[in-house]
């Protein structure tokens, strides 16, 4: 869409453009902030988009489209906890929004909450089973949960989540080594 398309014409109830007055407020109205934020996100500038979209969401907190776009910008900028909260807000406002459920799920996975991730990705897949990227994300989350539960055997050194065995000696109550006998205790 070209730059001139999509802008609103003056109508009743529309706020006049703001000239960027208070505390670094961007020029334009909320709709213009939203559109510029979308454009910045599409051009690969999620952190800049997030700055505009945070302002737009503060001005219009009940706008699901602003919050969803803000959540996408936050996710792409690496602000996974913030993205999770915004995807969550959109999904709670409309539980049948498969994309919001998907976003909630992938943001939860990035934040390390794989149980929540699996729940919301499963909902997204149930709503849109033909969406391969939804199914792939759900498979990945379920595989992570299975690996953490030890279903694929113990983690090997160097694997994410690997914890080396605790080095404990007899003073820490460690079990007897296989090459030791309990005869020493029997002799006492």
Backbone as a printed PyTorch tensor [residue, N CA C, xyz], in Angstrom:
tensor([[[  0.8530,  -1.1600,   0.0000],
         [  0.0000,   0.0000,   0.0000],
         [  0.9050,   1.2300,   0.0000]],

        [[  0.5700,   2.2060,  -0.8120],
         [  1.4090,   3.4060,  -0.8710],
         [  1.1780,   4.2760,   0.3490]],

        [[  2.0630,   5.2300,   0.5470],
         [  2.0270,   6.0540,   1.7480],
         [  0.7290,   6.8360,   1.8990]],

        [[  0.1690,   7.3220,   0.8040],
         [ -1.0420,   8.1420,   0.8920],
         [ -2.2950,   7.3290,   1.1380]],

        [[ -2.2730,   6.0480,   0.8090],
         [ -3.4650,   5.2330,   1.0010],
         [ -3.6240,   4.8740,   2.4580]],

        [[ -4.8490,   4.7070,   2.8630],
         [ -5.1330,   4.2460,   4.2120],
         [ -5.2660,   5.3620,   5.2230]],

        [[ -4.9260,   6.5940,   4.8610],
         [ -5.0870,   7.6600,   5.8540],
         [ -6.5350,   8.0840,   5.8860]],

        [[ -6.9760,   8.4700,   7.0630],
         [ -8.3780,   8.8220,   7.2260],
         [ -8.5840,  10.2850,   6.8750]],

        [[ -9.7540,  10.5680,   6.3690],
         [-10.0970,  11.9650,   6.1220],
         [-10.8030,  12.5030,   7.3510]],

        [[-10.8180,  13.8010,   7.4630],
         [-11.4450,  14.4220,   8.6310],
         [-12.9080,  14.0600,   8.7170]],

        [[-13.3550,  13.6970,   9.8620],
         [-14.7390,  13.3250,  10.0600],
         [-15.1550,  13.7130,  11.4510]],

        [[-16.4320,  13.5570,  11.7640],
         [-16.8860,  13.9170,  13.0950],
         [-16.2280,  13.0410,  14.1470]],

        [[-15.7740,  13.6480,  15.2000],
         [-15.1900,  12.9170,  16.3130],
         [-13.7230,  12.5790,  16.1420]],

        [[-13.1620,  12.8770,  14.9820],
         [-11.7500,  12.5600,  14.7850],
         [-10.8950,  13.6180,  15.4400]],

        [[ -9.8450,  13.1420,  16.0980],
         [ -8.9560,  14.0720,  16.7640],
         [ -8.0550,  14.7420,  15.7420]],

        [[ -7.7540,  15.9980,  15.9270],
         [ -6.8060,  16.6440,  15.0130],
         [ -5.4130,  16.0900,  15.2590]],

        [[ -4.5520,  16.1370,  14.2390],
         [ -3.1920,  15.6260,  14.4290],
         [ -2.4790,  16.3830,  15.5350]],

        [[ -1.6700,  15.6250,  16.2530],
         [ -0.8780,  16.1990,  17.3310],
         [  0.4680,  16.5820,  16.7350]],

        [[  0.9780,  17.7170,  17.0940],
         [  2.2320,  18.1950,  16.5210],
         [  3.4450,  17.7100,  17.2900]],

        [[  3.3160,  16.6250,  18.0310],
         [  4.4460,  16.0720,  18.7590],
         [  4.8310,  16.9380,  19.9450]],

        [[  3.8480,  17.3430,  20.7150],
         [  4.0670,  18.2680,  21.8080],
         [  4.6620,  17.6820,  23.0570]],

        [[  3.8750,  16.9740,  23.8660],
         [  4.3230,  16.5880,  25.2010],
         [  5.2800,  15.4110,  25.1830]],

        [[  6.3340,  15.5780,  25.9470],
         [  7.3050,  14.5260,  26.2850],
         [  7.6630,  13.6220,  25.1160]],

        [[  7.9520,  14.2030,  23.9790],
         [  8.3910,  13.4180,  22.8290],
         [  7.2830,  12.6480,  22.1470]],

        [[  6.0520,  13.0660,  22.3430],
         [  4.9320,  12.3800,  21.7130],
         [  5.0620,  12.4820,  20.1940]],

        [[  4.8550,  11.3820,  19.4840],
         [  5.0020,  11.4190,  18.0260],
         [  3.9310,  12.2750,  17.3570]],

        [[  4.2360,  12.7180,  16.1630],
         [  3.3060,  13.5220,  15.3760],
         [  2.1780,  12.6300,  14.8850]],

        [[  0.9830,  13.1630,  14.8440],
         [ -0.1590,  12.4560,  14.2900],
         [ -1.1240,  11.9880,  15.3570]],

        [[ -2.1490,  11.2950,  14.8950],
         [ -3.1330,  10.7480,  15.8240],
         [ -2.8740,   9.2550,  16.0150]],

        [[ -3.6950,   8.6240,  16.8130],
         [ -3.4990,   7.2170,  17.1650],
         [ -3.4820,   6.3370,  15.9190]],

        [[ -4.3620,   6.5900,  14.9790],
         [ -4.4070,   5.7840,  13.7600],
         [ -3.0960,   5.9090,  12.9890]],

        [[ -2.5570,   7.1050,  12.9080],
         [ -1.2870,   7.2960,  12.2040],
         [ -0.1420,   6.5930,  12.9320]],

        [[ -0.1500,   6.6190,  14.2610],
         [  0.8690,   5.9020,  15.0310],
         [  0.7900,   4.4110,  14.7130]],

        [[ -0.4520,   3.9140,  14.6850],
         [ -0.6700,   2.4970,  14.3920],
         [ -0.1460,   2.1460,  13.0010]],

        [[ -0.5150,   2.9320,  12.0070],
         [ -0.0910,   2.6500,  10.6280],
         [  1.4290,   2.7420,  10.4790]],

        [[  2.0370,   3.7510,  11.1000],
         [  3.5000,   3.8730,  11.0380],
         [  4.1630,   2.7040,  11.7620]],

        [[  3.5720,   2.2990,  12.8890],
         [  4.0960,   1.1430,  13.6150],
         [  4.0220,  -0.1150,  12.7720]],

        [[  2.9010,  -0.3260,  12.0780],
         [  2.7690,  -1.4800,  11.1780],
         [  3.8390,  -1.4430,  10.0840]],

        [[  4.0360,  -0.2740,   9.5180],
         [  5.0110,  -0.1250,   8.4440],
         [  6.4360,  -0.4060,   8.9530]],

        [[  6.7690,   0.1470,  10.1160],
         [  8.0940,  -0.1030,  10.6910],
         [  8.3040,  -1.5900,  10.9640]],

        [[  7.2790,  -2.2510,  11.4590],
         [  7.3670,  -3.6850,  11.7290],
         [  7.5900,  -4.4550,  10.4310]],

        [[  6.8320,  -4.1120,   9.3960],
         [  6.9710,  -4.7750,   8.0980],
         [  8.3430,  -4.5340,   7.4860]],

        [[  8.9490,  -3.3970,   7.7750],
         [ 10.2640,  -3.0650,   7.2320],
         [ 11.4070,  -3.6320,   8.0770]],

        [[ 11.0660,  -4.3530,   9.1480],
         [ 12.0930,  -4.9970,   9.9490],
         [ 12.6580,  -4.1510,  11.0780]],

        [[ 11.8630,  -3.2250,  11.5850],
         [ 12.2880,  -2.3640,  12.6890],
         [ 11.3430,  -2.5300,  13.8780]],

        [[ 11.3570,  -3.7250,  14.5090],
         [ 10.3730,  -3.9880,  15.5630],
         [ 10.5070,  -3.1010,  16.7890]],

        [[ 11.7190,  -2.7250,  17.1790],
         [ 11.8770,  -1.8870,  18.3710],
         [ 11.3010,  -0.4950,  18.1390]],

        [[ 11.5120,   0.0550,  16.9470],
         [ 10.9360,   1.3590,  16.6200],
         [  9.4160,   1.2530,  16.5440]],

        [[  8.9230,   0.1740,  15.9480],
         [  7.4760,  -0.0390,  15.8670],
         [  6.8820,  -0.1350,  17.2630]],

        [[  7.5760,  -0.8440,  18.1410],
         [  7.0920,  -1.0130,  19.5160],
         [  6.9010,   0.3420,  20.1940]],

        [[  7.8260,   1.2670,  19.9710],
         [  7.7280,   2.5860,  20.6100],
         [  6.4450,   3.3170,  20.2080]],

        [[  6.1390,   3.2950,  18.9310],
         [  4.9090,   3.9470,  18.4660],
         [  3.6660,   3.1960,  18.9340]],

        [[  3.7230,   1.8850,  18.8430],
         [  2.5500,   1.0740,  19.1740],
         [  2.2410,   1.0780,  20.6610]],

        [[  3.2390,   1.2360,  21.5160],
         [  2.9970,   1.3650,  22.9610],
         [  2.1500,   2.6140,  23.2060]],

        [[  2.4910,   3.6950,  22.5310],
         [  1.7080,   4.9420,  22.6730],
         [  0.2860,   4.7520,  22.1470]],

        [[  0.1730,   4.0960,  21.0010],
         [ -1.1570,   3.8630,  20.4290],
         [ -2.0040,   2.9950,  21.3570]],

        [[ -1.3940,   1.9520,  21.9270],
         [ -2.1290,   1.0630,  22.8380],
         [ -2.5230,   1.7790,  24.1180]],

        [[ -1.6840,   2.7000,  24.5840],
         [ -2.0350,   3.4670,  25.7860],
         [ -3.2240,   4.3800,  25.5090]],

        [[ -3.2840,   4.9140,  24.2980],
         [ -4.3910,   5.8020,  23.9330],
         [ -5.6670,   5.0190,  23.6260]],

        [[ -5.5260,   3.8110,  23.1040],
         [ -6.6740,   2.9660,  22.7350],
         [ -6.4840,   1.5650,  23.3220]],

        [[ -6.5820,   1.4140,  24.6470],
         [ -6.2540,   0.1280,  25.2800],
         [ -7.1700,  -1.0330,  24.8990]],

        [[ -8.3320,  -0.7540,  24.3550],
         [ -9.2610,  -1.8360,  24.0120],
         [ -9.1860,  -2.2300,  22.5390]],

        [[ -8.2710,  -1.6280,  21.7890],
         [ -8.1280,  -1.9550,  20.3710],
         [ -7.3260,  -3.2490,  20.2360]],

        [[ -8.0070,  -4.3040,  19.7870],
         [ -7.3280,  -5.5900,  19.6210],
         [ -6.3130,  -5.5330,  18.4920]],

        [[ -6.5900,  -4.7890,  17.4260],
         [ -5.6390,  -4.7350,  16.3120],
         [ -4.3500,  -4.0270,  16.7300]],

        [[ -4.4630,  -2.9730,  17.5220],
         [ -3.2580,  -2.2920,  18.0030],
         [ -2.4820,  -3.2160,  18.9310]],

        [[ -3.1730,  -3.8860,  19.8510],
         [ -2.4810,  -4.7560,  20.8070],
         [ -1.8270,  -5.9540,  20.1160]],

        [[ -2.4960,  -6.5000,  19.1160],
         [ -1.9070,  -7.6250,  18.3900],
         [ -0.6480,  -7.1850,  17.6370]],

        [[ -0.7150,  -6.0410,  16.9790],
         [  0.4510,  -5.5420,  16.2540],
         [  1.5680,  -5.1900,  17.2260]],

        [[  1.2200,  -4.6090,  18.3680],
         [  2.2050,  -4.3250,  19.4030],
         [  2.8530,  -5.6260,  19.8850]],

        [[  2.0560,  -6.6520,  20.1050],
         [  2.5880,  -7.9440,  20.5630],
         [  3.5560,  -8.5260,  19.5340]],

        [[  3.2160,  -8.4150,  18.2470],
         [  4.1200,  -8.9000,  17.2070],
         [  5.4350,  -8.1370,  17.2220]],

        [[  5.3650,  -6.8120,  17.3870],
         [  6.5850,  -5.9950,  17.4400],
         [  7.4200,  -6.3660,  18.6600]],

        [[  6.7570,  -6.5520,  19.7980],
         [  7.4770,  -6.9110,  21.0180],
         [  8.1380,  -8.2770,  20.8620]],

        [[  7.4360,  -9.2170,  20.2800],
         [  8.0040, -10.5480,  20.0590],
         [  9.2340, -10.4510,  19.1630]],

        [[  9.1020,  -9.7400,  18.0540],
         [ 10.2210,  -9.6080,  17.1240],
         [ 11.3870,  -8.8400,  17.7270]],

        [[ 11.1100,  -7.9630,  18.6840],
         [ 12.1640,  -7.2030,  19.3510],
         [ 12.7820,  -7.9830,  20.5130]],

        [[ 12.2340,  -9.1560,  20.8070],
         [ 12.7720,  -9.9810,  21.8890],
         [ 12.1740,  -9.6970,  23.2480]],

        [[ 11.1100,  -8.9120,  23.3020],
         [ 10.4170,  -8.6110,  24.5670],
         [  9.3020,  -9.6330,  24.7590]],

        [[  9.7040, -10.8800,  25.0560],
         [  8.7470, -11.9840,  25.0500],
         [  7.6950, -11.8890,  26.1450]],

        [[  8.0660, -11.4440,  27.3340],
         [  7.0850, -11.3290,  28.4190],
         [  6.0290, -10.2750,  28.0720]],

        [[  6.4490,  -9.1590,  27.5080],
         [  5.4970,  -8.1150,  27.1130],
         [  4.6110,  -8.6030,  25.9700]],

        [[  5.2050,  -9.2980,  25.0070],
         [  4.4300,  -9.8500,  23.8900],
         [  3.4010, -10.8430,  24.4050]],

        [[  3.8130, -11.6850,  25.3490],
         [  2.8930, -12.6650,  25.9310],
         [  1.6800, -11.9590,  26.5370]],

        [[  1.9250, -10.8980,  27.2960],
         [  0.8140, -10.1840,  27.9410],
         [ -0.1360,  -9.5710,  26.9260]],

        [[  0.3820,  -9.0360,  25.8360],
         [ -0.5010,  -8.4440,  24.8330],
         [ -1.2360,  -9.4920,  24.0150]],

        [[ -0.5470, -10.5840,  23.6380],
         [ -1.2590, -11.6750,  22.9520],
         [ -2.3340, -12.2440,  23.8780]],

        [[ -2.0090, -12.3710,  25.1480],
         [ -2.9600, -12.8830,  26.1350],
         [ -4.1950, -11.9850,  26.2090]],

        [[ -3.9860, -10.6700,  26.2510],
         [ -5.1120,  -9.7290,  26.3280],
         [ -6.0190,  -9.8650,  25.1080]],

        [[ -5.4200, -10.0120,  23.9250],
         [ -6.2210, -10.1640,  22.7040],
         [ -6.9860, -11.4810,  22.7440]],

        [[ -6.3220, -12.5560,  23.1710],
         [ -6.9730, -13.8660,  23.2200],
         [ -8.0920, -13.9080,  24.2570]],

        [[ -7.8930, -13.2390,  25.3780],
         [ -8.9530, -13.2060,  26.3890],
         [-10.1460, -12.3830,  25.9190]],

        [[ -9.8800, -11.3450,  25.1340],
         [-10.9810, -10.5310,  24.5930],
         [-11.7530, -11.2970,  23.5280]],

        [[-11.0620, -12.1860,  22.8000],
         [-11.7110, -13.0050,  21.7760],
         [-11.0500, -14.3800,  21.7570]],

        [[-11.5510, -15.3080,  22.5810],
         [-10.9310, -16.6420,  22.6740],
         [-10.9030, -17.4070,  21.3570]],

        [[-11.7050, -17.0170,  20.3830],
         [-11.7050, -17.7160,  19.0970],
         [-10.6800, -17.1430,  18.1190]],

        [[ -9.8620, -16.2020,  18.5570],
         [ -8.8200, -15.6180,  17.7090],
         [ -7.6310, -16.5720,  17.6930]],

        [[ -7.5420, -17.3770,  16.6320],
         [ -6.4920, -18.3970,  16.5590],
         [ -5.1000, -17.7780,  16.5460]],

        [[ -4.9280, -16.6380,  15.8830],
         [ -3.6010, -16.0280,  15.8370],
         [ -3.1690, -15.5300,  17.2160]],

        [[ -4.0930, -14.9900,  17.9870],
         [ -3.7610, -14.5450,  19.3470],
         [ -3.3760, -15.7450,  20.2130]],

        [[ -4.0780, -16.8660,  20.0550],
         [ -3.7230, -18.0800,  20.7880],
         [ -2.3260, -18.5640,  20.3760]],

        [[ -2.0490, -18.5280,  19.0780],
         [ -0.7370, -18.9160,  18.5650],
         [  0.3440, -17.9940,  19.1370]],

        [[  0.1070, -16.6930,  19.0880],
         [  1.0760, -15.7380,  19.6200],
         [  1.3270, -15.9450,  21.0960]],

        [[  0.2530, -16.1840,  21.8500],
         [  0.3740, -16.4570,  23.2860],
         [  1.2610, -17.6820,  23.4960]],

        [[  1.0200, -18.7120,  22.6760],
         [  1.7840, -19.9480,  22.8000],
         [  3.2600, -19.7850,  22.4740]],

        [[  3.5790, -19.1010,  21.3780],
         [  5.0030, -18.9830,  21.0290],
         [  5.7230, -18.0150,  21.9630]],

        [[  5.0350, -16.9900,  22.4290],
         [  5.6580, -16.0640,  23.3870],
         [  5.9050, -16.7780,  24.7160]],

        [[  4.9650, -17.6200,  25.1320],
         [  5.1510, -18.3840,  26.3740],
         [  6.3450, -19.3260,  26.2440]],

        [[  6.5010, -19.9410,  25.0720],
         [  7.6490, -20.8310,  24.8550],
         [  8.9520, -20.0490,  24.9570]],

        [[  9.0050, -18.8910,  24.3530],
         [ 10.2190, -18.0740,  24.4110],
         [ 10.5000, -17.6000,  25.8300]],

        [[  9.4490, -17.4320,  26.6110],
         [  9.6140, -17.0210,  28.0070],
         [  9.9150, -18.2160,  28.9130]],

        [[  9.9000, -19.4420,  28.3470],
         [ 10.2510, -20.6430,  29.1080],
         [  9.0880, -21.3630,  29.7570]],

        [[  7.8540, -20.9360,  29.4870],
         [  6.6750, -21.5760,  30.0710],
         [  6.0650, -22.5150,  29.0210]],

        [[  6.6180, -23.7190,  28.9280],
         [  6.2090, -24.6480,  27.8740],
         [  4.8480, -25.2900,  28.1240]],

        [[  4.4220, -25.3630,  29.3780],
         [  3.0900, -25.9000,  29.6600],
         [  2.0240, -24.9590,  29.1010]],

        [[  2.1660, -23.6570,  29.3780],
         [  1.2280, -22.6650,  28.8330],
         [  1.3310, -22.6430,  27.3170]],

        [[  2.5420, -22.7270,  26.8080],
         [  2.7570, -22.7350,  25.3630],
         [  1.9700, -23.8650,  24.7030]],

        [[  2.1080, -25.0770,  25.2420],
         [  1.4290, -26.2370,  24.6590],
         [ -0.0870, -26.0520,  24.6720]],

        [[ -0.6000, -25.5110,  25.7670],
         [ -2.0540, -25.3030,  25.8780],
         [ -2.5720, -24.3760,  24.7790]],

        [[ -1.9210, -23.2480,  24.5780],
         [ -2.4330, -22.2550,  23.6250],
         [ -2.0980, -22.6010,  22.1800]],

        [[ -0.9760, -23.2650,  21.9710],
         [ -0.6850, -23.7350,  20.6140],
         [ -1.6680, -24.8330,  20.2090]],

        [[ -2.0430, -25.6970,  21.1510],
         [ -3.0310, -26.7390,  20.8500],
         [ -4.3740, -26.1140,  20.4860]],

        [[ -4.7520, -25.0470,  21.1830],
         [ -5.9890, -24.3430,  20.8350],
         [ -5.9040, -23.7560,  19.4280]],

        [[ -4.7750, -23.1300,  19.1160],
         [ -4.6030, -22.5400,  17.7810],
         [ -4.6860, -23.6150,  16.6990]],

        [[ -4.0330, -24.7560,  16.9350],
         [ -4.0560, -25.8530,  15.9690],
         [ -5.4800, -26.3970,  15.8250]],

        [[ -6.2080, -26.5060,  16.9190],
         [ -7.5900, -27.0030,  16.8490],
         [ -8.4620, -26.0620,  16.0190]],

        [[ -8.1810, -24.7580,  16.1110],
         [ -8.9780, -23.7850,  15.3540],
         [ -8.5760, -23.7350,  13.8810]],

        [[ -7.2830, -23.9360,  13.6020],
         [ -6.7880, -23.8790,  12.2190],
         [ -5.8220, -25.0230,  11.9770]],

        [[ -6.3360, -26.2500,  11.8570],
         [ -5.4520, -27.4080,  11.7010],
         [ -4.6300, -27.3780,  10.4130]],

        [[ -5.0330, -26.6120,   9.4410],
         [ -4.2870, -26.5410,   8.1770],
         [ -3.0500, -25.6420,   8.2590]],

        [[ -2.8930, -24.8880,   9.3330],
         [ -1.7580, -23.9690,   9.4740],
         [ -0.5180, -24.7450,   9.9350]],

        [[  0.3640, -25.0320,   8.9920],
         [  1.5500, -25.8330,   9.2940],
         [  2.4410, -25.1720,  10.3410]],

        [[  2.5760, -23.8460,  10.3040],
         [  3.4430, -23.1930,  11.2990],
         [  2.8690, -23.3110,  12.7050]],

        [[  1.5490, -23.3940,  12.8420],
         [  0.9450, -23.6390,  14.1550],
         [  1.3220, -25.0470,  14.6250]],

        [[  1.1570, -26.0390,  13.7180],
         [  1.4520, -27.4260,  14.0730],
         [  2.9330, -27.6210,  14.3920]],

        [[  3.8030, -26.9610,  13.6210],
         [  5.2500, -27.0950,  13.8570],
         [  5.6240, -26.5320,  15.2270]],

        [[  5.0450, -25.3970,  15.5900],
         [  5.3390, -24.8010,  16.9020],
         [  4.8470, -25.7080,  18.0280]],

        [[  3.6760, -26.3100,  17.8530],
         [  3.1450, -27.2260,  18.8620],
         [  4.0300, -28.4640,  18.9850]],

        [[  4.4790, -29.0230,  17.8660],
         [  5.3820, -30.1830,  17.9180],
         [  6.6620, -29.8370,  18.6680]],

        [[  7.2210, -28.6640,  18.4000],
         [  8.4620, -28.2520,  19.0580],
         [  8.2590, -28.1140,  20.5660]],

        [[  7.1600, -27.4740,  20.9620],
         [  6.8820, -27.3120,  22.3940],
         [  6.6710, -28.6550,  23.0700]],

        [[  5.9290, -29.5410,  22.4300],
         [  5.7010, -30.8660,  23.0190],
         [  6.9980, -31.6630,  23.1020]],

        [[  7.8620, -31.5240,  22.1070],
         [  9.1540, -32.2090,  22.1500],
         [ 10.0030, -31.6720,  23.2970]],

        [[  9.9570, -30.3820,  23.5120],
         [ 10.7070, -29.7850,  24.6210],
         [ 10.1840, -30.3090,  25.9510]],

        [[  8.8650, -30.3610,  26.0970],
         [  8.2800, -30.8960,  27.3340],
         [  8.6760, -32.3610,  27.5300]],

        [[  8.6420, -33.1390,  26.4520],
         [  9.0000, -34.5550,  26.5480],
         [ 10.4740, -34.7120,  26.9230]],

        [[ 11.3330, -33.9000,  26.3290],
         [ 12.7660, -33.9840,  26.6520],
         [ 13.0130, -33.6120,  28.0970]],

        [[ 12.3300, -32.6020,  28.5680],
         [ 12.5080, -32.1910,  29.9580],
         [ 11.9740, -33.2390,  30.9240]],

        [[ 11.0190, -34.0220,  30.4730],
         [ 10.4760, -35.0820,  31.3240],
         [ 11.3300, -36.3430,  31.2470]],

        [[ 12.3650, -36.3460,  30.4130],
         [ 13.2650, -37.4890,  30.3070],
         [ 12.7770, -38.5870,  29.3980]],

        [[ 11.8110, -38.3330,  28.5540],
         [ 11.2750, -39.3820,  27.6810],
         [ 12.2630, -39.8280,  26.6140]],

        [[ 13.2590, -39.0190,  26.3240],
         [ 14.2410, -39.3770,  25.3010],
         [ 15.5570, -39.7930,  25.9250]],

        [[ 15.5330, -40.1290,  27.1920],
         [ 16.7540, -40.5030,  27.8800],
         [ 17.3740, -39.2860,  28.5510]],

        [[ 18.4630, -39.5170,  29.2390],
         [ 19.0820, -38.4010,  29.9590],
         [ 19.6890, -37.4010,  28.9880]],

        [[ 19.7290, -36.1480,  29.4170],
         [ 20.3770, -35.1240,  28.6110],
         [ 21.8770, -35.3450,  28.6480]],

        [[ 22.5090, -35.1130,  27.5240],
         [ 23.9570, -35.2860,  27.4250],
         [ 24.6600, -33.9830,  27.7680]],

        [[ 25.8870, -34.0680,  28.2560],
         [ 26.6270, -32.8350,  28.5570],
         [ 26.6720, -31.9170,  27.3390]],

        [[ 26.4380, -30.6430,  27.5840],
         [ 26.4240, -29.6480,  26.5100],
         [ 25.0380, -29.3680,  25.9680]],

        [[ 24.0570, -30.2230,  26.2580],
         [ 22.6960, -29.9960,  25.7770],
         [ 22.0310, -28.9160,  26.6180]],

        [[ 21.1670, -28.1030,  25.9950],
         [ 20.4540, -27.0910,  26.7970],
         [ 19.6700, -27.7630,  27.9210]],

        [[ 19.8010, -27.2730,  29.1100],
         [ 19.0980, -27.8260,  30.2530],
         [ 19.8760, -28.8860,  31.0040]],

        [[ 21.0460, -29.2830,  30.4850],
         [ 21.8590, -30.3010,  31.1430],
         [ 22.4110, -29.7570,  32.4570]],

        [[ 22.2550, -30.5370,  33.5030],
         [ 22.8360, -30.1960,  34.8030],
         [ 23.7960, -31.3120,  35.1750]],

        [[ 25.0600, -30.9610,  35.4320],
         [ 26.0180, -32.0160,  35.7950],
         [ 25.6360, -32.6380,  37.1320]],

        [[ 26.0100, -33.9160,  37.3280],
         [ 25.6960, -34.5580,  38.6080],
         [ 26.4080, -33.8310,  39.7450]],

        [[ 25.7820, -33.7990,  40.8800],
         [ 26.3590, -33.1420,  42.0550],
         [ 27.5310, -33.9650,  42.5540]],

        [[ 28.6540, -33.2980,  42.8040],
         [ 29.8280, -33.9640,  43.3500],
         [ 29.7070, -33.9390,  44.8600]],

        [[ 29.3380, -35.0550,  45.4340],
         [ 29.1710, -35.1290,  46.8830],
         [ 30.0130, -36.2750,  47.4100]],

        [[ 30.6790, -36.0360,  48.5110],
         [ 31.5100, -37.0670,  49.1340],
         [ 30.7750, -37.7090,  50.2870]],

        [[ 31.4790, -38.6010,  51.0280],
         [ 30.8570, -39.2900,  52.1520],
         [ 30.3070, -38.3260,  53.1970]],

        [[ 30.9660, -37.1610,  53.3410],
         [ 30.4700, -36.2110,  54.3450],
         [ 29.1240, -35.6050,  53.9500]],

        [[ 28.7350, -35.7620,  52.6810],
         [ 27.4490, -35.2330,  52.2320],
         [ 26.4100, -36.3330,  52.0870]],

        [[ 26.7140, -37.4830,  52.5810],
         [ 25.7330, -38.5630,  52.5470],
         [ 25.6330, -39.2350,  51.1970]],

        [[ 26.7260, -39.2900,  50.4460],
         [ 26.6520, -39.9230,  49.1400],
         [ 26.6020, -41.4320,  49.3180]],

        [[ 26.0370, -42.1260,  48.3570],
         [ 25.9850, -43.5830,  48.4540],
         [ 27.3830, -44.1750,  48.3090]],

        [[ 27.5050, -45.4090,  48.7150],
         [ 28.7740, -46.1280,  48.6500],
         [ 29.1020, -46.3840,  47.1880]],

        [[ 30.3710, -46.1700,  46.8190],
         [ 30.7940, -46.4520,  45.4470],
         [ 30.7240, -47.9530,  45.2110]],

        [[ 30.5230, -48.3740,  43.9750],
         [ 30.4220, -49.8090,  43.6980],
         [ 31.6930, -50.5860,  44.0550]],

        [[ 32.8580, -49.9320,  44.0120],
         [ 34.0880, -50.6580,  44.3170],
         [ 34.3560, -50.7390,  45.8150]],

        [[ 33.4920, -50.1370,  46.6270],
         [ 33.6170, -50.2320,  48.0860],
         [ 32.6650, -51.3020,  48.5780]],

        [[ 33.0650, -51.9240,  49.6280],
         [ 32.1310, -52.8840,  50.2110],
         [ 31.6000, -52.3130,  51.5120]],

        [[ 30.5540, -52.8560,  51.9290],
         [ 29.9830, -52.4430,  53.2050],
         [ 30.6200, -53.1990,  54.3500]],

        [[ 31.6840, -53.9880,  54.0580],
         [ 32.3550, -54.7560,  55.0930],
         [ 32.9460, -53.8460,  56.1620]],

        [[ 33.4140, -52.6600,  55.7610],
         [ 33.9900, -51.7510,  56.7290],
         [ 32.9790, -51.4050,  57.8250]],

        [[ 31.7390, -51.1920,  57.4040],
         [ 30.7040, -50.8690,  58.3760],
         [ 30.3690, -52.0780,  59.2220]],

        [[ 30.4260, -53.2960,  58.6050],
         [ 30.1060, -54.5140,  59.3370],
         [ 31.1660, -54.8320,  60.3930]],

        [[ 32.4080, -54.3810,  60.1480],
         [ 33.4950, -54.6830,  61.0690],
         [ 33.4050, -53.8350,  62.3140]],

        [[ 32.7150, -52.7690,  62.3130],
         [ 32.6470, -51.8980,  63.4940],
         [ 31.7180, -52.4030,  64.5320]]])
